[in-house]
Amino acid sequence: MQIQDLPYPDPGVPDTRSGPRFLWWLGRNQLGGQLKALAWGLLHFVAVSVLPFCVGLAVQAVIDHSGTRLALTGALMVLCGGCIALGEAMLHRAAVTNWITAAARVQQLLARRTAQLGSALTRRVAAGEVVAVSTGDVEKIGWFVEGMSRFTAAAVTVVLVCVGLVVYQPALGVIVAVGVPVLAVAVLPLLPRATRRADFQREKAGRATELASDTVAGLRVLRGIGGEELFLDRYRRASQEVRRAAVRSARMWSLISAIQVLLPGLLMIAVVWRGVQLARDGRITVGELVTVYSAVMLLTYPLRHFEEIAMAYSFSRPSARRAARVLSLERAMDSDGSRAAENPSGDLYDPVTGLLAPAGRFTAVVCGDPDAAGLLAERLGGHASERGAEVLVGGVPRSSSVVLGGVPLDHLPLDSARTAVLVQDKDPVLLSGSLRELLDVPASGLVSADAALAAAQCGDVLDALAQGSLDAEDPMDARITERGRSLSGGQRQRLALARSLITDPEVLVLDEPTSAVDSHTEARIADGVRSLRAGRTTVVLTSSPLLLDQADRVVLVDDGEVVAVGVHRDLVRDEPRYRAVVTRETEEEAAEAAAQAALGGVTVDDEAVLDGVLEEIEETA
């Protein structure tokens, strides 16, 4: 795999049982690239290791006054220089290719997993951890994968040099052969502590990243209430904790680096001291002494890769563990499904709550708990964050999967399920780009952009975009900043609603689609959505009387199950729990209403309040 061939047609199925297993899986999937880098690394390191022998031969040739041997040695050194340059350049190329392709594979896997999990991802993994995995952790994982081939080449070279020195000059070669393994394993006792400190640093960095992302996302609100300094102080403290953790980790790695410099120096002193004794006794020549000395000196170069791979593993292991944790998360349904791809239509039914949304009707759902409403919306679209358990229906265990037209969404392939049911949550995201690009989504083609924008009451949004974009004559070409931060909350909400309406799915589920707009705009949106979605199944989770009054069917869900079904006007008059949610009735008012009901009537004040609510709905609509 070359860089120009990215992205992968299929990144594969990762081994997510642990961080080391995930790293091993990445290495196995890049075996060709690893072998190529290993070959170039061996060429480079072996050529470097041959230089000391060339130097020793050259020195001995000068002592022996042999011009022929000196010329041959010079030619061999030139050849080694060429091999060093070629090997270094191609090793770097192959290693960086391994790094980039490994990082790209992990990025693709993370992107696919994020798309499969949807909003359930951030319920199971902190948003800051997801950001850390997809940015810094990917780079560290690629670093380890890239360093493996260079480390392997360096280790093979060290073994070859030690064997060569033992054969070339046994008296000194034995010292080198015994000392080099000691150098290689000397820092191993320090690695667990260094790894723990690196893990602690990564953990602190992830928390700081999460805090920063939360602060930036809520900056406008924080400024409105004067709380930005409080959150900035929290981030400063978190940042200082990251700095202290990084300093502690760096101290340990500096100690490891110092040992990696000290021990080779001691080995070199021992070799020189013993070599001088042997040369004085005439047991070795000056050229042999220079050869062994030069070989030991150059051995520090490949030995540095032992420290590098230890550092890379220490930093990549927690990163791989976090990546494996995210990639091991699974949906409540199998992404491939057990049925063939199809586009079902019909009634939407949730066996867990008993909610039924008839086909082609506008159904409104009222939940007293906003979090419960969000979970219900996700389950209606097949986005449940956990695997559902079986429920008892008439004493018979049934699957908890939402059913559309008699087809369980859990049994459909993920693409088919999402095509059939589209869920817009209460905090939709607008990607940066032009408005035309924002509205360029997979759609049935039956709803135009103009119709969707009109139904969502986006006229003032188009005017604002046109005024804010001096180089765009058409509002559709106006640029939208990241997450739509240049727009108000209501403007973002209406553009997201228009995007959902353009898609025109068989079933559209909207979670509080008008919570950030005024009542007059909300009434027009309710009428526009009802008209545009005529004949299509629409489910709106809301407590707004303006939307509820437009619904064909209103369902009250309390404590996880359907407790009342009807139309808005009847429910607000006859169902106390419904009235408490829709009219924001207090507990005292509810108790008074219950007491009056128990006495067999209502007060004049109650009638006036109820008539006022209904009259306000009629006037606004």
XYZ file of C-alpha atoms in Angstrom:
621
model
C 0.000 0.000 0.000
C 1.379 3.364 -1.081
C 0.292 6.773 0.144
C -1.347 7.601 -3.190
C -3.531 4.485 -2.827
C -5.175 5.757 0.368
C -7.857 5.481 1.638
C -8.064 1.726 2.065
C -10.910 0.030 0.189
C -11.381 -2.026 3.353
C -9.371 -1.188 6.507
C -10.164 -4.630 7.920
C -11.536 -5.886 11.227
C -9.192 -4.855 14.066
C -8.184 -6.991 17.015
C -9.459 -4.851 19.895
C -8.928 -7.277 22.766
C -6.083 -5.136 24.097
C -3.737 -2.346 23.088
C -0.739 -4.622 22.295
C -2.958 -6.943 20.239
C -4.222 -3.954 18.272
C -0.641 -2.838 17.575
C 0.283 -6.368 16.503
C -2.742 -6.451 14.186
C -1.641 -3.183 12.579
C 1.858 -4.538 12.053
C 0.587 -7.746 10.456
C -1.607 -5.799 8.070
C 1.455 -3.868 6.883
C 3.752 -6.839 6.502
C 4.823 -5.871 2.974
C 5.740 -2.342 4.006
C 7.512 -3.605 7.122
C 9.632 -6.070 5.124
C 10.526 -3.346 2.619
C 11.604 -0.984 5.395
C 13.519 -3.845 7.052
C 15.448 -4.553 3.841
C 16.443 -0.917 3.385
C 17.265 -0.659 7.077
C 19.576 -3.656 6.913
C 21.350 -2.136 3.905
C 21.834 1.128 5.778
C 22.915 -0.295 9.156
C 25.169 -3.005 7.720
C 26.893 -0.424 5.516
C 27.430 1.754 8.584
C 28.806 -1.221 10.524
C 31.249 -2.149 7.745
C 32.924 1.261 7.958
C 34.939 0.411 11.125
C 36.410 -2.627 9.377
C 37.307 -0.403 6.430
C 38.981 2.078 8.752
C 40.946 -0.687 10.449
C 42.042 -2.147 7.104
C 43.078 1.306 5.901
C 45.145 1.992 9.036
C 46.853 -1.381 8.786
C 47.495 -0.829 5.052
C 49.255 2.450 5.850
C 51.333 0.760 8.558
C 52.254 -2.025 6.133
C 52.919 0.491 3.302
C 50.467 -1.350 1.024
C 49.041 1.036 -1.546
C 46.943 -1.649 -3.228
C 45.142 -2.569 -0.042
C 44.662 1.111 0.763
C 43.088 1.736 -2.642
C 40.801 -1.255 -2.323
C 39.809 -0.167 1.160
C 39.075 3.340 -0.159
C 36.880 1.896 -2.917
C 35.048 -0.227 -0.320
C 34.477 2.861 1.822
C 33.043 4.723 -1.183
C 30.710 1.792 -1.827
C 29.659 1.780 1.847
C 28.996 5.513 1.672
C 26.728 5.031 -1.314
C 24.875 2.200 0.396
C 24.494 4.321 3.541
C 22.995 7.221 1.591
C 20.696 5.015 -0.481
C 19.624 2.900 2.495
C 18.942 5.950 4.672
C 16.841 7.686 2.013
C 14.796 4.605 1.121
C 14.455 3.548 4.778
C 13.058 6.959 5.634
C 10.666 6.777 2.682
C 9.436 3.287 3.570
C 9.184 4.060 7.294
C 7.192 7.256 6.771
C 4.917 5.383 4.366
C 4.296 2.796 7.095
C 3.583 5.593 9.576
C 1.101 7.405 7.336
C -0.683 4.283 6.131
C -1.018 2.938 9.681
C -2.408 6.279 10.876
C -4.775 6.377 7.896
C -6.004 2.855 8.669
C -6.743 3.793 12.274
C -8.447 7.020 11.149
C -10.673 5.088 8.756
C -11.564 2.561 11.441
C -12.411 5.344 13.898
C -14.478 7.215 11.308
C -16.471 4.095 10.438
C -17.049 3.233 14.086
C -18.153 6.793 14.827
C -20.584 6.701 11.913
C -22.006 3.362 13.078
C -22.440 4.385 16.699
C -23.775 7.883 16.020
C -24.621 9.946 19.072
C -24.416 6.831 21.268
C -20.623 7.123 21.062
C -20.335 10.155 23.340
C -22.608 8.480 25.898
C -20.138 5.640 26.286
C -16.838 7.477 25.723
C -15.993 11.036 26.757
C -15.876 13.491 23.871
C -12.359 14.592 24.859
C -11.135 11.003 24.693
C -12.574 10.602 21.209
C -10.765 13.776 20.113
C -7.517 12.586 21.720
C -7.750 9.193 19.987
C -8.457 10.655 16.542
C -5.608 13.198 16.744
C -2.628 12.629 19.035
C -3.148 8.918 19.670
C -3.268 8.113 15.958
C 0.115 9.796 15.518
C 1.694 7.840 18.380
C 0.331 4.538 17.099
C 1.805 5.315 13.684
C 5.131 6.163 15.334
C 5.384 2.702 16.907
C 4.363 0.899 13.704
C 6.921 2.924 11.758
C 9.683 2.293 14.298
C 9.281 -1.490 14.367
C 11.088 -2.101 11.064
C 13.971 0.219 11.955
C 14.312 -1.399 15.356
C 14.337 -4.877 13.796
C 17.011 -3.822 11.304
C 19.080 -2.287 14.107
C 18.758 -5.429 16.281
C 19.828 -7.719 13.417
C 22.775 -5.426 12.688
C 23.901 -5.446 16.323
C 23.850 -9.243 16.357
C 25.829 -9.414 13.095
C 28.434 -6.937 14.350
C 28.889 -8.813 17.635
C 29.291 -12.112 15.814
C 31.695 -10.496 13.332
C 33.843 -9.030 16.111
C 34.031 -12.379 17.900
C 35.228 -14.001 14.688
C 37.517 -11.094 13.722
C 39.152 -10.548 17.114
C 37.931 -12.979 19.808
C 39.803 -11.353 22.693
C 37.944 -8.056 22.291
C 34.892 -9.402 20.511
C 33.845 -11.409 23.545
C 33.814 -8.223 25.663
C 31.609 -6.501 23.081
C 29.329 -9.535 22.688
C 28.758 -9.654 26.451
C 28.480 -5.899 26.975
C 26.055 -5.012 24.168
C 23.157 -7.179 25.444
C 23.652 -5.572 28.849
C 23.344 -2.166 27.203
C 20.192 -3.253 25.380
C 18.357 -4.476 28.506
C 19.814 -2.050 31.063
C 16.853 0.334 30.842
C 14.151 -2.353 30.972
C 13.609 -2.014 34.773
C 12.855 1.688 34.245
C 10.337 1.196 31.441
C 7.309 0.235 33.621
C 7.656 3.428 35.638
C 8.198 5.467 32.486
C 5.118 3.844 30.944
C 2.976 4.629 33.982
C 4.068 8.245 33.906
C 3.344 8.423 30.178
C -0.123 6.906 30.778
C -0.810 9.455 33.510
C 0.279 12.268 31.199
C -2.006 11.033 28.404
C -4.920 10.771 30.851
C -4.414 14.338 32.049
C -4.072 15.558 28.468
C -7.339 13.834 27.514
C -9.184 15.487 30.399
C -7.759 18.883 29.469
C -8.812 18.380 25.852
C -12.333 17.450 26.933
C -12.551 20.500 29.194
C -11.288 22.758 26.405
C -13.801 21.401 23.874
C -16.664 21.820 26.343
C -15.566 25.378 27.152
C -15.292 26.378 23.499
C -18.674 24.812 22.679
C -20.375 26.801 25.463
C -18.336 29.984 25.172
C -21.259 32.102 23.996
C -23.397 31.034 26.952
C -20.493 31.418 29.370
C -19.921 34.986 28.226
C -23.602 35.722 28.614
C -23.585 34.709 32.277
C -20.054 35.948 32.986
C -18.689 32.495 33.657
C -15.856 32.360 31.140
C -13.207 33.243 33.747
C -14.336 30.384 35.979
C -13.934 27.867 33.164
C -10.672 29.449 32.031
C -9.299 28.996 35.547
C -10.356 25.350 35.447
C -8.590 24.881 32.132
C -5.457 26.616 33.457
C -5.370 24.215 36.393
C -5.900 21.244 34.087
C -3.176 22.551 31.778
C -0.743 22.889 34.680
C -1.499 19.316 35.722
C -0.643 18.200 32.186
C 2.600 20.209 32.322
C 3.637 18.678 35.653
C 2.825 15.187 34.401
C 4.839 15.844 31.231
C 7.832 17.064 33.270
C 7.750 13.950 35.459
C 7.567 11.760 32.361
C 10.399 13.693 30.692
C 12.611 13.269 33.753
C 12.272 9.516 33.539
C 13.054 9.497 29.827
C 16.038 11.770 30.372
C 17.338 9.260 32.943
C 16.893 6.473 30.398
C 18.743 8.548 27.787
C 21.563 9.247 30.238
C 21.964 5.532 30.922
C 21.995 4.868 27.177
C 24.923 7.301 26.873
C 26.788 6.275 30.021
C 26.870 2.508 29.531
C 28.191 2.557 25.928
C 30.867 4.956 27.131
C 31.903 2.543 29.857
C 31.951 -0.317 27.343
C 34.168 1.715 25.037
C 36.568 2.483 27.884
C 36.757 -1.214 28.756
C 37.417 -2.166 25.110
C 40.132 0.469 24.692
C 41.818 -0.416 28.008
C 41.872 -4.134 27.143
C 42.843 -3.452 23.518
C 45.828 -1.324 24.512
C 47.070 -4.153 26.728
C 46.700 -6.668 23.905
C 48.403 -4.348 21.401
C 51.308 -3.727 23.802
C 51.743 -7.488 24.148
C 51.618 -7.857 20.358
C 48.573 -10.070 20.401
C 46.590 -7.712 18.108
C 47.618 -5.194 15.497
C 46.923 -1.484 15.614
C 44.457 -1.877 12.718
C 42.491 -4.504 14.629
C 42.352 -2.243 17.699
C 41.085 0.659 15.582
C 38.509 -1.631 13.949
C 37.080 -2.863 17.256
C 37.097 0.645 18.744
C 35.326 2.104 15.728
C 32.794 -0.736 15.716
C 31.916 -0.158 19.372
C 31.637 3.575 18.764
C 29.285 3.099 15.808
C 27.219 0.508 17.690
C 25.762 3.361 19.707
C 23.919 4.418 16.538
C 21.759 1.299 16.097
C 21.486 0.959 19.875
C 19.682 4.305 19.945
C 16.792 2.619 18.191
C 16.356 0.355 21.212
C 15.583 3.460 23.278
C 13.380 4.859 20.525
C 11.255 1.713 20.225
C 10.900 1.535 24.019
C 9.732 5.144 24.096
C 7.427 4.629 21.113
C 5.853 1.562 22.734
C 5.399 3.326 26.063
C 3.598 6.213 24.380
C 1.660 4.143 21.845
C 0.450 1.419 24.211
C -2.039 3.651 26.093
C -2.977 5.257 22.789
C -3.625 1.836 21.263
C -5.610 0.825 24.335
C -7.851 3.881 23.985
C -8.262 3.300 20.247
C -9.085 -0.379 20.845
C -11.655 0.619 23.441
C -13.437 2.940 21.021
C -13.212 0.436 18.161
C -14.550 -2.379 20.357
C -17.814 -0.537 20.980
C -20.690 -2.127 19.115
C -24.154 -1.020 18.179
C -27.292 -2.550 19.602
C -27.814 -4.044 16.148
C -25.500 -5.795 13.751
C -24.328 -3.315 11.118
C -24.761 -5.926 8.383
C -28.189 -7.042 9.561
C -29.756 -10.464 9.240
C -32.170 -9.471 6.460
C -31.609 -8.336 2.914
C -31.532 -4.606 2.267
C -35.004 -3.155 1.802
C -36.928 0.059 2.386
C -39.831 -0.885 4.667
C -42.862 1.339 5.115
C -45.832 1.300 7.439
C -46.529 1.917 11.099
C -43.598 2.611 13.437
C -43.888 0.713 16.726
C -41.676 0.666 19.808
C -42.354 -2.418 21.972
C -40.446 -0.985 24.946
C -42.725 2.028 25.489
C -45.726 0.873 23.463
C -45.458 3.918 21.189
C -47.270 3.584 17.848
C -46.799 6.138 15.047
C -49.287 5.364 12.261
C -47.991 5.542 8.709
C -48.471 8.867 6.965
C -49.545 10.659 10.143
C -48.064 13.474 12.223
C -47.470 12.029 15.698
C -46.293 14.129 18.630
C -44.703 12.541 21.706
C -44.572 14.230 25.100
C -42.010 13.085 27.674
C -41.576 14.710 31.023
C -37.856 13.860 31.041
C -35.788 15.447 28.200
C -33.123 12.738 28.531
C -35.758 10.037 28.174
C -37.039 11.810 25.057
C -33.538 11.790 23.566
C -33.117 8.070 24.254
C -36.529 7.345 22.753
C -35.659 9.300 19.603
C -32.437 7.344 19.187
C -34.195 4.025 19.691
C -36.855 4.921 17.122
C -34.070 5.379 14.574
C -32.175 2.228 15.523
C -29.471 4.230 17.314
C -29.815 2.615 20.737
C -26.603 2.878 22.732
C -26.910 -0.542 24.380
C -28.153 -3.900 23.218
C -31.817 -4.116 24.050
C -33.149 -6.846 26.249
C -36.263 -8.813 25.458
C -39.564 -7.442 26.702
C -42.727 -9.321 27.639
C -45.741 -8.621 25.426
C -48.797 -10.560 26.598
C -46.516 -12.813 28.613
C -44.485 -13.688 25.520
C -40.846 -12.484 25.215
C -40.373 -10.205 22.234
C -37.391 -8.366 20.828
C -37.077 -4.737 21.931
C -36.211 -3.677 18.390
C -38.331 -0.895 16.921
C -40.534 -2.237 14.126
C -41.312 -0.398 10.891
C -44.004 -1.950 8.734
C -43.553 -5.281 10.499
C -39.765 -5.276 9.912
C -37.489 -4.960 12.997
C -34.896 -2.249 12.377
C -32.309 -4.402 14.171
C -32.612 -6.982 11.383
C -31.914 -4.524 8.568
C -28.461 -3.490 7.364
C -27.400 -0.222 8.944
C -27.668 1.754 5.702
C -31.216 0.544 5.086
C -32.320 1.318 8.643
C -30.945 4.838 8.468
C -32.472 5.433 5.045
C -35.899 4.399 6.351
C -35.795 6.380 9.616
C -33.956 9.691 9.984
C -33.448 11.112 13.473
C -32.598 14.762 14.093
C -31.484 15.212 17.681
C -31.982 18.331 19.748
C -28.477 19.623 19.086
C -27.791 19.045 15.363
C -24.360 19.861 13.935
C -23.780 22.110 10.928
C -20.562 21.407 9.049
C -18.507 24.272 7.641
C -18.963 25.130 3.968
C -21.531 26.809 1.777
C -25.253 26.542 2.384
C -25.555 24.675 -0.912
C -23.063 22.072 0.338
C -24.884 21.829 3.681
C -28.129 20.965 1.901
C -26.465 18.559 -0.535
C -27.522 15.384 1.282
C -28.894 12.011 0.129
C -32.557 12.664 -0.622
C -35.593 11.292 -2.399
C -35.588 14.252 -4.825
C -39.246 15.007 -4.088
C -38.523 17.960 -1.780
C -36.646 20.950 -3.177
C -34.254 23.102 -1.168
C -36.557 26.127 -1.544
C -39.552 24.184 -0.197
C -37.588 22.844 2.764
C -36.136 26.262 3.609
C -39.586 27.819 3.397
C -41.152 25.169 5.611
C -38.402 25.675 8.190
C -38.893 29.461 8.048
C -35.300 30.180 6.967
C -36.005 33.425 5.079
C -34.273 35.639 7.638
C -31.379 33.154 7.820
C -30.795 33.511 4.080
C -30.860 37.300 4.403
C -28.339 37.179 7.244
C -26.025 34.876 5.280
C -26.252 37.115 2.190
C -25.380 40.213 4.229
C -22.493 38.480 5.954
C -20.948 37.150 2.711
C -19.708 40.014 0.556
C -18.409 37.735 -2.207
C -21.578 35.608 -2.531
C -24.438 37.020 -4.565
C -26.560 33.913 -4.043
C -27.305 33.105 -0.369
C -26.870 29.423 -1.247
C -23.167 30.157 -1.865
C -22.714 31.927 1.479
C -20.217 30.307 3.812
C -21.213 28.743 7.108
C -18.514 28.678 9.770
C -17.551 25.592 11.758
C -20.606 24.194 13.576
C -22.512 27.306 12.454
C -21.043 29.392 15.269
C -21.711 32.634 13.365
C -25.456 31.903 13.515
C -27.826 32.078 16.449
C -29.182 28.934 18.049
C -32.548 29.361 16.355
C -30.968 29.920 12.942
C -28.842 26.787 13.294
C -31.868 24.816 14.390
C -33.937 25.916 11.389
C -31.172 25.167 8.879
C -30.771 21.704 10.388
C -34.535 21.182 10.120
C -34.450 22.220 6.452
C -31.649 19.706 5.836
C -33.744 16.938 7.413
C -36.815 17.901 5.390
C -34.853 17.778 2.117
C -33.835 14.196 2.893
C -37.543 13.251 2.875
C -37.191 9.858 4.629
C -40.015 7.382 5.082
C -40.028 8.257 8.796
C -38.679 11.525 10.191
C -38.058 11.752 13.950
C -37.488 15.276 15.321
C -36.362 15.856 18.911
C -37.340 19.378 20.070
C -36.896 20.941 16.602
C -38.173 24.396 17.665
C -36.813 24.829 21.181
C -34.655 27.837 20.188
C -37.196 29.867 18.168
C -39.914 32.310 19.205
C -43.582 31.320 19.380
C -44.673 33.058 16.160
C -41.899 31.384 14.127
C -42.649 28.108 15.884
C -46.286 28.248 14.804
C -45.327 28.841 11.179
C -42.760 26.011 11.326
C -45.388 23.649 12.735
C -47.748 24.457 9.871
C -44.938 24.231 7.284
C -43.669 20.851 8.498
C -47.187 19.431 8.624
C -47.897 20.578 5.053
C -44.557 19.457 3.609
C -44.663 16.057 5.323
C -48.254 15.307 4.341
C -48.575 11.602 3.629
C -45.254 10.852 5.328
C -44.722 9.522 8.842
C -43.436 12.240 11.164
C -42.691 11.858 14.873
C -41.927 14.986 16.902
C -40.801 14.777 20.518
C -41.821 18.095 22.034
C -43.767 19.807 24.807
C -44.661 22.880 22.738
C -48.448 23.445 22.571
C -48.049 24.973 19.112
C -46.566 21.795 17.669
C -48.815 19.516 19.705
C -51.925 21.261 18.389
C -50.851 20.491 14.798
C -50.367 16.775 15.461
C -52.856 14.156 14.284
C -52.020 12.052 17.299
C -50.425 12.964 20.626
C -48.796 10.334 22.850
C -47.817 10.861 26.488
C -44.871 8.751 27.661
C -44.348 8.676 31.405
C -41.832 6.552 33.281
C -40.840 4.723 30.089
C -44.281 3.706 28.824
C -47.255 5.157 26.965
C -49.925 6.289 29.456
C -52.245 8.390 27.285
C -53.099 8.847 23.609
C -55.334 11.451 22.027
C -55.310 14.964 20.626
C -53.822 17.966 22.325
C -57.028 19.735 23.330
C -58.515 16.648 24.946
C -55.346 15.641 26.769
C -54.637 19.088 28.179
C -58.174 19.092 29.628
C -58.475 15.503 30.823
C -54.936 14.249 31.626
C -53.234 15.942 34.637
C -49.790 14.487 33.875
C -49.970 15.772 30.317
C -51.126 19.196 31.469
C -48.320 19.381 34.009
C -45.695 18.889 31.266
C -47.254 21.062 28.564
C -48.376 24.016 30.707
C -45.446 23.767 33.179
C -47.946 23.300 35.963
C -46.373 23.270 39.437
C -46.927 20.520 41.992
C -49.108 22.856 44.100
C -51.268 23.692 41.102
C -51.520 20.042 40.170
C -52.574 19.141 43.736
C -55.211 21.854 43.707
C -56.523 20.671 40.335
C -56.650 17.088 41.622
C -58.563 18.212 44.705
C -61.054 20.104 42.575
C -61.459 17.097 40.310
C -62.085 14.905 43.321
C -64.843 17.325 44.417
C -66.495 16.857 41.052
C -65.784 20.118 39.319
C -63.332 22.840 38.431
C -63.132 26.424 39.604
C -63.825 29.475 37.527
C -60.138 30.327 37.654
C -59.226 26.894 36.246
C -61.674 27.316 33.404
C -60.281 30.758 32.645
C -56.698 29.438 32.551
C -57.652 26.536 30.296
C -59.672 28.737 27.951
C -56.786 31.213 27.833
C -54.316 28.504 26.792
C -56.602 27.227 24.045
C -57.370 30.756 22.849
C -53.646 31.595 22.669
C -53.034 28.482 20.568
C -55.799 29.403 18.162
C -54.647 33.015 17.782
C -51.004 32.080 17.239
C -51.852 29.356 14.741
